[in-house]
Amino acid sequence: MRTLVLAGLCAAIAAAAHAQPVPAEPPLLAELPAQVSPDRLRADIAKMVSFGTRHTLSETKSDRRGIGAARRWVAAEFGAISKDCGGCLAVETPSAVVTAPPRVPEPTEIMNVLAIQRGTADPGRVVIISGHLDSRVTDVMDFKSDAPGANDDASGVAAVIEAARVLSKHKFPATIVYAALSGEEQGLHGGKILADYAAAQGWRVVADLNNDIIGNTEGIGGARDNTHVRVFSEGTKAVETPEEANRRRYNGGEVDSPSRQLARYLDGLADRYLADLDVVMVYRTDRFGRGGDQVRMLEAGFPAVRITEAKEHYHRQHQDLRTEKGIRYGDTIDGVDFPYLAKVTRLNVLGLAALAAAPAPPKDVEIAGAVSADTTVKWTPAPDAVAYRVWWRATTDPTWRYSRTVAPTGETKLTGVNIDDWFFGVSAVGRDGHESPVVYPGAPGRWERTTPAN
């Protein structure tokens, strides 16, 4: 009897999953990875290292040393890229005067450098790539000693600049923002400035791909890994209300926030387009007890993930330049594996392009079917989606397993798929085959920004 029940269940699932054809793969995504250059990444990091220190409290007037020189160089690079694409990038430098003892003891202007590539059809929908420009040594308040910050986080900023070079040659329906942030080491201030700026501009942020420490492949014990990259994502929203939390605890959704869906989305892109890089999804907002600028975006209600190398080398992070007992300390350029950094940059380029080319994540996704053998899935259709894909998976599965492509009517019934046994989601498919991330039903998966409670 048990065998017959399982056979019937599998047959129903298979019939529902294959009811409609799967959309064709868009050709652009297959072309983009080859356009990323390890040599350009190396040159960018070498230039950032040449500024001696990029500490948030360091020199701002010099053209040769300090955070001021570094951020002016980034702005000039964005300007040169914009010139090459006929003025397609608008360079902005949002800033704030911050006093935040003990790490920012005196009023200090903290400035981000952004390049904004406006979308052709839906410019209010925004996809962001970010990395932090500032660096530090052992003493977080030491703004005079050399702090090369080659991997932490010139590697992330180099990925941001290279992504701008590659993607500025193409046009996308949504806006892409390339962001070099400051003040991360002094308290994630650049992330807060970015979140405040996004809110003030009324951006509908689909994703912030925050790249922090992405170029090293040798761990502190000597083990090497140049084929994996970690993507950290929050499980439940930082801005979840008590009422939403109560409903989630009852019906599920702990691992289905928009940020978690972004991690799955990047994992899927790597599986399809990057034969030599695999995404390791880590179901945490960040590394244990540590943080990055994506935290401030999450706290503001924007979807965000942190992208970080698989093997960190702690002798090369937050260290004075020195040699002790035969061990070299310091974040120098020889600790960066540029072919690996290029792989991680390719993942970012794919993610940005796919998200900016696809329709927006579906709105108003809901499910119904209690005391029924079938599940009804509903959403609000959008004019830029020519089809939708309805997804489901077992409640213990980490990734989506089954799908059915349906017409953009805003409703479909999954016959024989019991609502009690599965988690559900919906993605939107555009005319050219680009597909949005999956949206989980209700408040846990809602992509639209929820204003944080005061």
Short mmCIF file of C-alpha atoms in Angstrom, two decimals:
data_model
loop_
_atom_site.label_atom_id
_atom_site.label_comp_id
_atom_site.label_asym_id
_atom_site.label_seq_id
_atom_site.Cartn_x
_atom_site.Cartn_y
_atom_site.Cartn_z
CA MET A 1 0.00 0.00 0.00
CA ARG A 2 2.81 2.42 0.93
CA THR A 3 4.49 1.77 -2.45
CA LEU A 4 1.25 2.52 -4.29
CA VAL A 5 0.74 5.78 -2.39
CA LEU A 6 4.30 6.94 -3.11
CA ALA A 7 3.98 5.98 -6.75
CA GLY A 8 0.76 7.95 -7.09
CA LEU A 9 2.25 10.98 -5.37
CA CYS A 10 5.32 10.94 -7.64
CA ALA A 11 3.15 10.57 -10.72
CA ALA A 12 1.05 13.60 -9.75
CA ILE A 13 4.15 15.66 -9.08
CA ALA A 14 5.71 14.68 -12.40
CA ALA A 15 2.54 15.47 -14.33
CA ALA A 16 2.25 18.90 -12.75
CA ALA A 17 5.93 19.71 -13.13
CA HIS A 18 6.03 18.96 -16.86
CA ALA A 19 2.71 20.46 -17.86
CA GLN A 20 4.39 23.38 -19.67
CA PRO A 21 7.75 23.80 -21.47
CA VAL A 22 10.67 25.37 -19.61
CA PRO A 23 11.73 28.80 -21.02
CA ALA A 24 14.80 28.93 -23.25
CA GLU A 25 18.12 30.07 -21.78
CA PRO A 26 18.90 33.71 -22.69
CA PRO A 27 22.08 33.96 -24.81
CA LEU A 28 23.54 37.05 -23.08
CA LEU A 29 24.36 35.20 -19.88
CA ALA A 30 26.49 32.64 -21.69
CA GLU A 31 28.57 35.43 -23.27
CA LEU A 32 29.33 37.58 -20.20
CA PRO A 33 31.80 35.46 -18.15
CA ALA A 34 34.51 35.58 -20.82
CA GLN A 35 34.45 39.39 -20.73
CA VAL A 36 35.86 39.58 -17.17
CA SER A 37 39.63 40.22 -17.11
CA PRO A 38 41.94 38.98 -14.31
CA ASP A 39 44.59 41.45 -15.52
CA ARG A 40 42.28 44.42 -15.05
CA LEU A 41 41.37 43.17 -11.58
CA ARG A 42 45.06 42.95 -10.70
CA ALA A 43 45.74 46.47 -11.98
CA ASP A 44 42.82 47.90 -9.98
CA ILE A 45 43.93 46.27 -6.73
CA ALA A 46 47.53 47.38 -7.29
CA LYS A 47 46.30 50.95 -7.67
CA MET A 48 44.22 50.81 -4.50
CA VAL A 49 47.13 49.32 -2.56
CA SER A 50 49.36 52.16 -3.82
CA PHE A 51 47.43 54.66 -1.69
CA GLY A 52 49.21 53.27 1.39
CA THR A 53 46.18 53.30 3.65
CA ARG A 54 42.51 53.75 2.88
CA HIS A 55 41.47 53.99 6.52
CA THR A 56 38.22 55.89 6.96
CA LEU A 57 39.93 58.45 9.23
CA SER A 58 42.97 58.85 6.98
CA GLU A 59 44.08 61.72 4.73
CA THR A 60 41.44 63.19 2.39
CA LYS A 61 43.34 66.04 0.68
CA SER A 62 46.33 64.20 -0.74
CA ASP A 63 46.21 62.77 -4.28
CA ARG A 64 48.67 60.02 -3.38
CA ARG A 65 47.69 58.68 0.02
CA GLY A 66 44.59 58.01 2.04
CA ILE A 67 40.87 57.45 1.61
CA GLY A 68 40.32 60.73 -0.23
CA ALA A 69 42.75 59.87 -3.01
CA ALA A 70 41.29 56.37 -3.27
CA ARG A 71 37.70 57.48 -3.63
CA ARG A 72 38.62 60.15 -6.20
CA TRP A 73 40.42 57.46 -8.20
CA VAL A 74 37.33 55.22 -8.11
CA ALA A 75 35.16 58.13 -9.27
CA ALA A 76 37.61 58.79 -12.13
CA GLU A 77 37.48 55.12 -13.15
CA PHE A 78 33.70 55.23 -13.23
CA GLY A 79 33.94 58.43 -15.27
CA ALA A 80 36.24 56.79 -17.80
CA ILE A 81 33.92 53.79 -18.12
CA SER A 82 30.99 56.16 -18.63
CA LYS A 83 32.88 57.98 -21.38
CA ASP A 84 33.42 54.67 -23.18
CA CYS A 85 29.69 53.90 -23.10
CA GLY A 86 28.53 57.34 -24.23
CA GLY A 87 27.72 58.68 -20.77
CA CYS A 88 25.71 55.68 -19.60
CA LEU A 89 26.89 56.03 -15.96
CA ALA A 90 26.02 58.82 -13.56
CA VAL A 91 28.67 59.14 -10.83
CA GLU A 92 27.31 60.13 -7.41
CA THR A 93 29.06 60.56 -4.07
CA PRO A 94 26.48 60.37 -1.26
CA SER A 95 28.01 61.08 2.13
CA ALA A 96 27.22 61.79 5.75
CA VAL A 97 29.09 63.44 8.60
CA VAL A 98 29.35 60.72 11.22
CA THR A 99 30.28 60.84 14.90
CA ALA A 100 30.12 57.37 16.37
CA PRO A 101 32.54 56.75 19.26
CA PRO A 102 34.73 54.89 19.80
CA ARG A 103 35.58 54.12 16.16
CA VAL A 104 34.60 57.53 14.78
CA PRO A 105 35.40 59.80 17.74
CA GLU A 106 35.21 63.12 15.86
CA PRO A 107 32.79 64.36 13.17
CA THR A 108 34.02 62.75 9.94
CA GLU A 109 32.62 62.86 6.42
CA ILE A 110 32.16 59.31 5.18
CA MET A 111 31.62 59.16 1.42
CA ASN A 112 30.52 56.43 -0.96
CA VAL A 113 31.22 56.46 -4.69
CA LEU A 114 28.41 55.20 -6.91
CA ALA A 115 28.04 54.70 -10.64
CA ILE A 116 24.40 54.45 -11.72
CA GLN A 117 23.46 52.77 -15.00
CA ARG A 118 19.82 53.70 -15.48
CA GLY A 119 17.43 51.06 -16.73
CA THR A 120 15.73 51.49 -20.08
CA ALA A 121 12.22 50.38 -19.08
CA ASP A 122 11.92 50.29 -15.29
CA PRO A 123 14.66 52.56 -13.86
CA GLY A 124 13.13 52.61 -10.39
CA ARG A 125 13.89 48.91 -10.01
CA VAL A 126 17.52 48.66 -8.87
CA VAL A 127 20.17 45.96 -8.57
CA ILE A 128 23.33 46.84 -6.61
CA ILE A 129 26.84 45.44 -6.42
CA SER A 130 28.94 46.76 -3.53
CA GLY A 131 32.35 46.43 -1.89
CA HIS A 132 34.09 48.59 0.72
CA LEU A 133 37.03 50.79 -0.13
CA ASP A 134 38.36 51.44 3.37
CA SER A 135 41.11 49.34 4.99
CA ARG A 136 42.67 48.85 8.44
CA VAL A 137 45.48 47.22 10.40
CA THR A 138 45.45 45.55 13.84
CA ASP A 139 44.41 48.68 15.72
CA VAL A 140 41.15 49.79 14.18
CA MET A 141 41.98 53.40 15.16
CA ASP A 142 45.42 53.42 13.49
CA PHE A 143 44.89 55.59 10.41
CA LYS A 144 48.57 56.35 9.77
CA SER A 145 50.22 52.94 9.25
CA ASP A 146 50.18 51.31 5.84
CA ALA A 147 47.02 49.22 5.43
CA PRO A 148 47.12 47.74 1.91
CA GLY A 149 43.72 46.05 2.19
CA ALA A 150 44.38 44.10 -1.00
CA ASN A 151 41.80 41.42 -0.27
CA ASP A 152 39.79 43.21 2.44
CA ASP A 153 38.35 44.80 0.51
CA ALA A 154 40.10 46.05 -2.61
CA SER A 155 39.08 42.70 -4.09
CA GLY A 156 35.40 43.59 -3.67
CA VAL A 157 35.84 47.09 -5.10
CA ALA A 158 37.81 45.68 -8.04
CA ALA A 159 34.87 43.35 -8.75
CA VAL A 160 32.52 46.35 -8.63
CA ILE A 161 34.62 48.32 -11.13
CA GLU A 162 35.10 45.34 -13.45
CA ALA A 163 31.37 44.63 -13.40
CA ALA A 164 30.79 48.23 -14.50
CA ARG A 165 33.26 47.81 -17.37
CA VAL A 166 31.54 44.66 -18.61
CA LEU A 167 27.87 45.51 -18.09
CA SER A 168 28.05 49.14 -19.23
CA LYS A 169 28.39 47.76 -22.77
CA HIS A 170 24.85 46.39 -22.53
CA LYS A 171 21.42 47.83 -21.80
CA PHE A 172 19.00 46.47 -19.22
CA PRO A 173 15.39 47.21 -18.27
CA ALA A 174 16.31 47.79 -14.61
CA THR A 175 18.97 50.07 -13.12
CA ILE A 176 22.35 48.73 -12.00
CA VAL A 177 24.27 50.56 -9.27
CA TYR A 178 28.00 49.98 -8.80
CA ALA A 179 28.93 51.01 -5.24
CA ALA A 180 32.31 51.53 -3.58
CA LEU A 181 31.55 52.10 0.11
CA SER A 182 33.56 53.66 2.94
CA GLY A 183 33.43 53.36 6.71
CA GLU A 184 32.83 49.61 6.86
CA GLU A 185 35.67 48.91 9.29
CA GLN A 186 34.52 51.74 11.56
CA GLY A 187 30.98 50.44 11.98
CA LEU A 188 29.32 49.61 8.62
CA HIS A 189 28.68 53.29 7.97
CA GLY A 190 28.99 53.01 4.19
CA GLY A 191 26.23 50.43 4.14
CA LYS A 192 23.99 52.76 6.18
CA ILE A 193 24.70 55.67 3.84
CA LEU A 194 23.86 53.47 0.85
CA ALA A 195 20.61 52.27 2.44
CA ASP A 196 19.58 55.82 3.33
CA TYR A 197 20.38 57.02 -0.19
CA ALA A 198 18.39 54.17 -1.76
CA ALA A 199 15.39 54.98 0.44
CA ALA A 200 15.63 58.71 -0.31
CA GLN A 201 15.74 58.01 -4.06
CA GLY A 202 12.72 55.74 -3.81
CA TRP A 203 14.65 52.83 -5.30
CA ARG A 204 12.88 49.48 -5.43
CA VAL A 205 15.97 47.46 -4.60
CA VAL A 206 15.79 43.90 -5.90
CA ALA A 207 19.23 42.93 -4.60
CA ASP A 208 22.46 44.15 -3.06
CA LEU A 209 25.32 41.78 -3.85
CA ASN A 210 27.86 42.80 -1.23
CA ASN A 211 31.37 41.53 -2.00
CA ASP A 212 33.72 41.50 0.96
CA ILE A 213 36.95 39.44 0.97
CA ILE A 214 36.58 37.55 -2.32
CA GLY A 215 40.10 37.02 -3.69
CA ASN A 216 42.00 34.61 -1.43
CA THR A 217 42.17 30.82 -1.95
CA GLU A 218 44.59 29.68 0.79
CA GLY A 219 43.27 29.10 4.29
CA ILE A 220 45.25 29.78 7.44
CA GLY A 221 46.12 26.06 7.70
CA GLY A 222 47.41 25.87 4.13
CA ALA A 223 44.34 24.25 2.57
CA ARG A 224 43.40 25.73 -0.82
CA ASP A 225 40.01 26.12 -2.48
CA ASN A 226 39.63 27.94 -5.78
CA THR A 227 36.38 26.31 -6.87
CA HIS A 228 33.90 27.46 -4.21
CA VAL A 229 32.53 30.79 -3.00
CA ARG A 230 30.26 31.35 -0.01
CA VAL A 231 27.01 33.31 -0.23
CA PHE A 232 25.58 34.33 3.15
CA SER A 233 21.88 35.20 3.43
CA GLU A 234 19.42 36.01 6.19
CA GLY A 235 16.65 33.48 6.75
CA THR A 236 13.97 35.68 8.29
CA LYS A 237 13.75 39.38 7.57
CA ALA A 238 15.45 41.83 9.89
CA VAL A 239 12.34 44.01 9.58
CA GLU A 240 9.81 41.26 10.33
CA THR A 241 7.01 42.38 12.66
CA PRO A 242 5.88 40.30 15.67
CA GLU A 243 2.61 39.51 13.89
CA GLU A 244 4.48 38.32 10.78
CA ALA A 245 6.80 36.24 12.94
CA ASN A 246 3.86 34.49 14.63
CA ARG A 247 2.30 33.57 11.29
CA ARG A 248 5.66 32.41 9.89
CA ARG A 249 6.33 30.19 12.89
CA TYR A 250 3.04 28.44 12.21
CA ASN A 251 3.09 28.14 8.40
CA GLY A 252 6.81 28.22 7.58
CA GLY A 253 9.08 30.60 5.75
CA GLU A 254 12.15 30.58 8.00
CA VAL A 255 14.44 29.86 5.03
CA ASP A 256 12.57 31.74 2.31
CA SER A 257 13.30 35.44 2.67
CA PRO A 258 14.14 37.39 -0.51
CA SER A 259 17.81 37.29 0.51
CA ARG A 260 17.70 33.50 0.78
CA GLN A 261 16.10 33.36 -2.67
CA LEU A 262 18.95 35.53 -4.00
CA ALA A 263 21.44 32.99 -2.70
CA ARG A 264 19.56 30.19 -4.48
CA TYR A 265 19.42 32.34 -7.63
CA LEU A 266 23.19 32.84 -7.64
CA ASP A 267 23.70 29.15 -6.96
CA GLY A 268 21.58 28.30 -10.00
CA LEU A 269 23.48 30.75 -12.24
CA ALA A 270 26.81 29.26 -11.18
CA ASP A 271 25.55 25.75 -11.89
CA ARG A 272 24.46 26.73 -15.40
CA TYR A 273 27.20 29.09 -16.52
CA LEU A 274 30.34 28.59 -14.41
CA ALA A 275 31.86 25.14 -14.71
CA ASP A 276 34.76 25.99 -12.38
CA LEU A 277 32.95 27.77 -9.52
CA ASP A 278 30.30 26.41 -7.18
CA VAL A 279 28.24 28.48 -4.75
CA VAL A 280 28.15 27.31 -1.15
CA MET A 281 25.02 28.75 0.39
CA VAL A 282 25.52 29.55 4.06
CA TYR A 283 22.26 30.00 5.94
CA ARG A 284 23.49 32.89 8.06
CA THR A 285 23.37 36.66 7.57
CA ASP A 286 27.18 36.76 7.85
CA ARG A 287 30.06 34.80 9.30
CA PHE A 288 29.59 33.87 12.95
CA GLY A 289 29.77 36.98 15.14
CA ARG A 290 30.95 39.17 12.25
CA GLY A 291 29.28 41.58 9.85
CA GLY A 292 29.41 43.49 6.60
CA ASP A 293 27.68 46.36 4.83
CA GLN A 294 24.83 44.12 3.63
CA VAL A 295 23.60 44.11 7.24
CA ARG A 296 22.66 47.80 7.01
CA MET A 297 20.74 47.16 3.80
CA LEU A 298 18.85 44.30 5.45
CA GLU A 299 18.06 46.49 8.45
CA ALA A 300 16.55 49.03 6.05
CA GLY A 301 14.32 46.36 4.49
CA PHE A 302 16.30 45.75 1.28
CA PRO A 303 17.23 42.24 0.04
CA ALA A 304 20.99 41.66 0.29
CA VAL A 305 23.58 38.88 0.46
CA ARG A 306 27.26 38.74 1.35
CA ILE A 307 29.65 37.08 -1.09
CA THR A 308 32.93 35.85 0.45
CA GLU A 309 35.73 33.47 -0.53
CA ALA A 310 35.56 29.86 0.64
CA LYS A 311 38.86 29.96 2.60
CA GLU A 312 39.76 33.00 4.68
CA HIS A 313 43.35 33.58 5.83
CA TYR A 314 43.21 35.36 9.17
CA HIS A 315 46.93 36.31 9.16
CA ARG A 316 46.01 38.54 6.21
CA GLN A 317 43.04 40.29 7.79
CA HIS A 318 43.19 43.32 10.11
CA GLN A 319 46.92 42.87 10.67
CA ASP A 320 49.95 45.15 10.94
CA LEU A 321 52.51 44.44 8.22
CA ARG A 322 55.14 42.31 9.96
CA THR A 323 56.86 38.93 10.23
CA GLU A 324 56.80 37.05 13.54
CA LYS A 325 58.27 33.59 14.15
CA GLY A 326 58.51 33.07 10.42
CA ILE A 327 54.87 33.97 9.79
CA ARG A 328 54.04 36.90 7.51
CA TYR A 329 51.12 39.07 8.50
CA GLY A 330 49.28 41.67 6.46
CA ASP A 331 46.77 42.03 3.64
CA THR A 332 49.15 42.40 0.69
CA ILE A 333 48.53 41.87 -3.01
CA ASP A 334 50.48 38.60 -3.16
CA GLY A 335 47.67 37.04 -1.11
CA VAL A 336 45.15 37.56 -3.92
CA ASP A 337 44.49 34.76 -6.42
CA PHE A 338 43.45 36.72 -9.53
CA PRO A 339 42.07 33.84 -11.62
CA TYR A 340 39.85 32.98 -8.63
CA LEU A 341 38.85 36.62 -8.14
CA ALA A 342 37.84 36.67 -11.80
CA LYS A 343 35.57 33.66 -11.20
CA VAL A 344 33.80 35.39 -8.32
CA THR A 345 33.49 38.57 -10.39
CA ARG A 346 31.90 36.53 -13.19
CA LEU A 347 29.31 35.25 -10.72
CA ASN A 348 28.49 38.85 -9.81
CA VAL A 349 28.26 39.93 -13.43
CA LEU A 350 25.90 37.05 -14.17
CA GLY A 351 23.76 37.88 -11.15
CA LEU A 352 23.49 41.56 -11.96
CA ALA A 353 22.71 40.95 -15.64
CA ALA A 354 20.13 38.25 -14.93
CA LEU A 355 18.36 40.31 -12.27
CA ALA A 356 18.39 43.53 -14.29
CA ALA A 357 17.17 41.83 -17.47
CA ALA A 358 14.41 39.78 -15.86
CA PRO A 359 10.96 41.02 -14.87
CA ALA A 360 10.54 42.17 -11.29
CA PRO A 361 9.90 39.43 -8.71
CA PRO A 362 6.16 38.68 -8.62
CA LYS A 363 3.92 40.61 -6.24
CA ASP A 364 1.11 39.44 -3.97
CA VAL A 365 2.00 35.74 -4.07
CA GLU A 366 -0.49 33.72 -2.05
CA ILE A 367 -1.50 30.06 -1.75
CA ALA A 368 -4.74 28.32 -0.83
CA GLY A 369 -5.88 24.72 -0.53
CA ALA A 370 -6.49 23.76 3.07
CA VAL A 371 -8.55 20.55 3.38
CA SER A 372 -7.99 19.86 -0.32
CA ALA A 373 -5.88 17.56 -2.48
CA ASP A 374 -4.89 20.50 -4.71
CA THR A 375 -3.05 23.80 -4.19
CA THR A 376 -4.04 27.09 -5.80
CA VAL A 377 -1.28 29.66 -6.31
CA LYS A 378 -2.11 33.31 -7.00
CA TRP A 379 -0.08 36.44 -7.82
CA THR A 380 -0.51 39.80 -9.53
CA PRO A 381 0.49 39.64 -13.21
CA ALA A 382 2.92 42.28 -14.55
CA PRO A 383 3.06 43.62 -18.13
CA ASP A 384 6.75 42.70 -18.63
CA ALA A 385 6.23 39.01 -17.79
CA VAL A 386 5.12 36.72 -20.64
CA ALA A 387 4.95 33.66 -18.39
CA TYR A 388 5.37 32.59 -14.80
CA ARG A 389 6.91 29.54 -13.25
CA VAL A 390 5.29 28.02 -10.17
CA TRP A 391 7.73 26.15 -7.94
CA TRP A 392 7.40 23.71 -5.07
CA ARG A 393 9.69 21.62 -2.91
CA ALA A 394 9.52 19.41 0.16
CA THR A 395 9.60 21.42 3.37
CA THR A 396 13.02 19.94 4.22
CA ASP A 397 14.61 20.64 0.81
CA PRO A 398 17.19 23.46 0.68
CA THR A 399 16.45 24.39 -2.95
CA TRP A 400 13.47 24.42 -5.29
CA ARG A 401 12.83 21.02 -6.87
CA TYR A 402 9.72 21.03 -9.10
CA SER A 403 8.29 23.69 -11.39
CA ARG A 404 5.51 24.33 -13.85
CA THR A 405 5.49 27.13 -16.43
CA VAL A 406 2.09 28.80 -16.75
CA ALA A 407 0.43 31.64 -18.63
CA PRO A 408 0.47 35.12 -17.01
CA THR A 409 -3.09 34.89 -15.75
CA GLY A 410 -2.23 35.38 -12.09
CA GLU A 411 -3.56 32.03 -10.91
CA THR A 412 -2.97 28.32 -11.38
CA LYS A 413 -4.02 25.10 -9.69
CA LEU A 414 -1.54 22.31 -8.93
CA THR A 415 -3.75 19.24 -9.08
CA GLY A 416 -2.76 16.50 -6.69
CA VAL A 417 -0.13 18.63 -4.94
CA ASN A 418 -1.24 18.93 -1.31
CA ILE A 419 -0.60 22.31 0.32
CA ASP A 420 0.31 20.64 3.63
CA ASP A 421 3.38 18.84 2.29
CA TRP A 422 5.24 21.42 0.21
CA PHE A 423 6.61 24.93 0.13
CA PHE A 424 5.63 27.02 -2.90
CA GLY A 425 6.92 29.98 -4.87
CA VAL A 426 6.52 31.91 -8.14
CA SER A 427 9.05 33.44 -10.55
CA ALA A 428 8.42 35.74 -13.53
CA VAL A 429 9.73 35.05 -17.04
CA GLY A 430 10.42 37.79 -19.56
CA ARG A 431 10.06 37.79 -23.34
CA ASP A 432 13.74 36.98 -23.86
CA GLY A 433 13.80 34.13 -21.33
CA HIS A 434 15.32 35.99 -18.38
CA GLU A 435 13.72 34.87 -15.12
CA SER A 436 13.33 36.56 -11.75
CA PRO A 437 14.15 34.97 -8.41
CA VAL A 438 11.43 32.88 -6.79
CA VAL A 439 9.02 34.63 -4.43
CA TYR A 440 7.69 32.71 -1.43
CA PRO A 441 4.06 33.44 -0.48
CA GLY A 442 3.07 36.04 2.07
CA ALA A 443 5.12 38.33 4.28
CA PRO A 444 8.18 36.04 4.70
CA GLY A 445 8.89 36.11 0.96
CA ARG A 446 7.49 39.49 -0.06
CA TRP A 447 10.09 41.36 -2.11
CA GLU A 448 8.65 44.87 -1.70
CA ARG A 449 10.40 46.86 0.99
CA THR A 450 8.86 46.95 4.42
CA THR A 451 9.78 50.09 6.32
CA PRO A 452 11.56 49.15 9.55
CA ALA A 453 9.60 49.70 12.76
CA ASN A 454 10.91 52.57 14.91
#
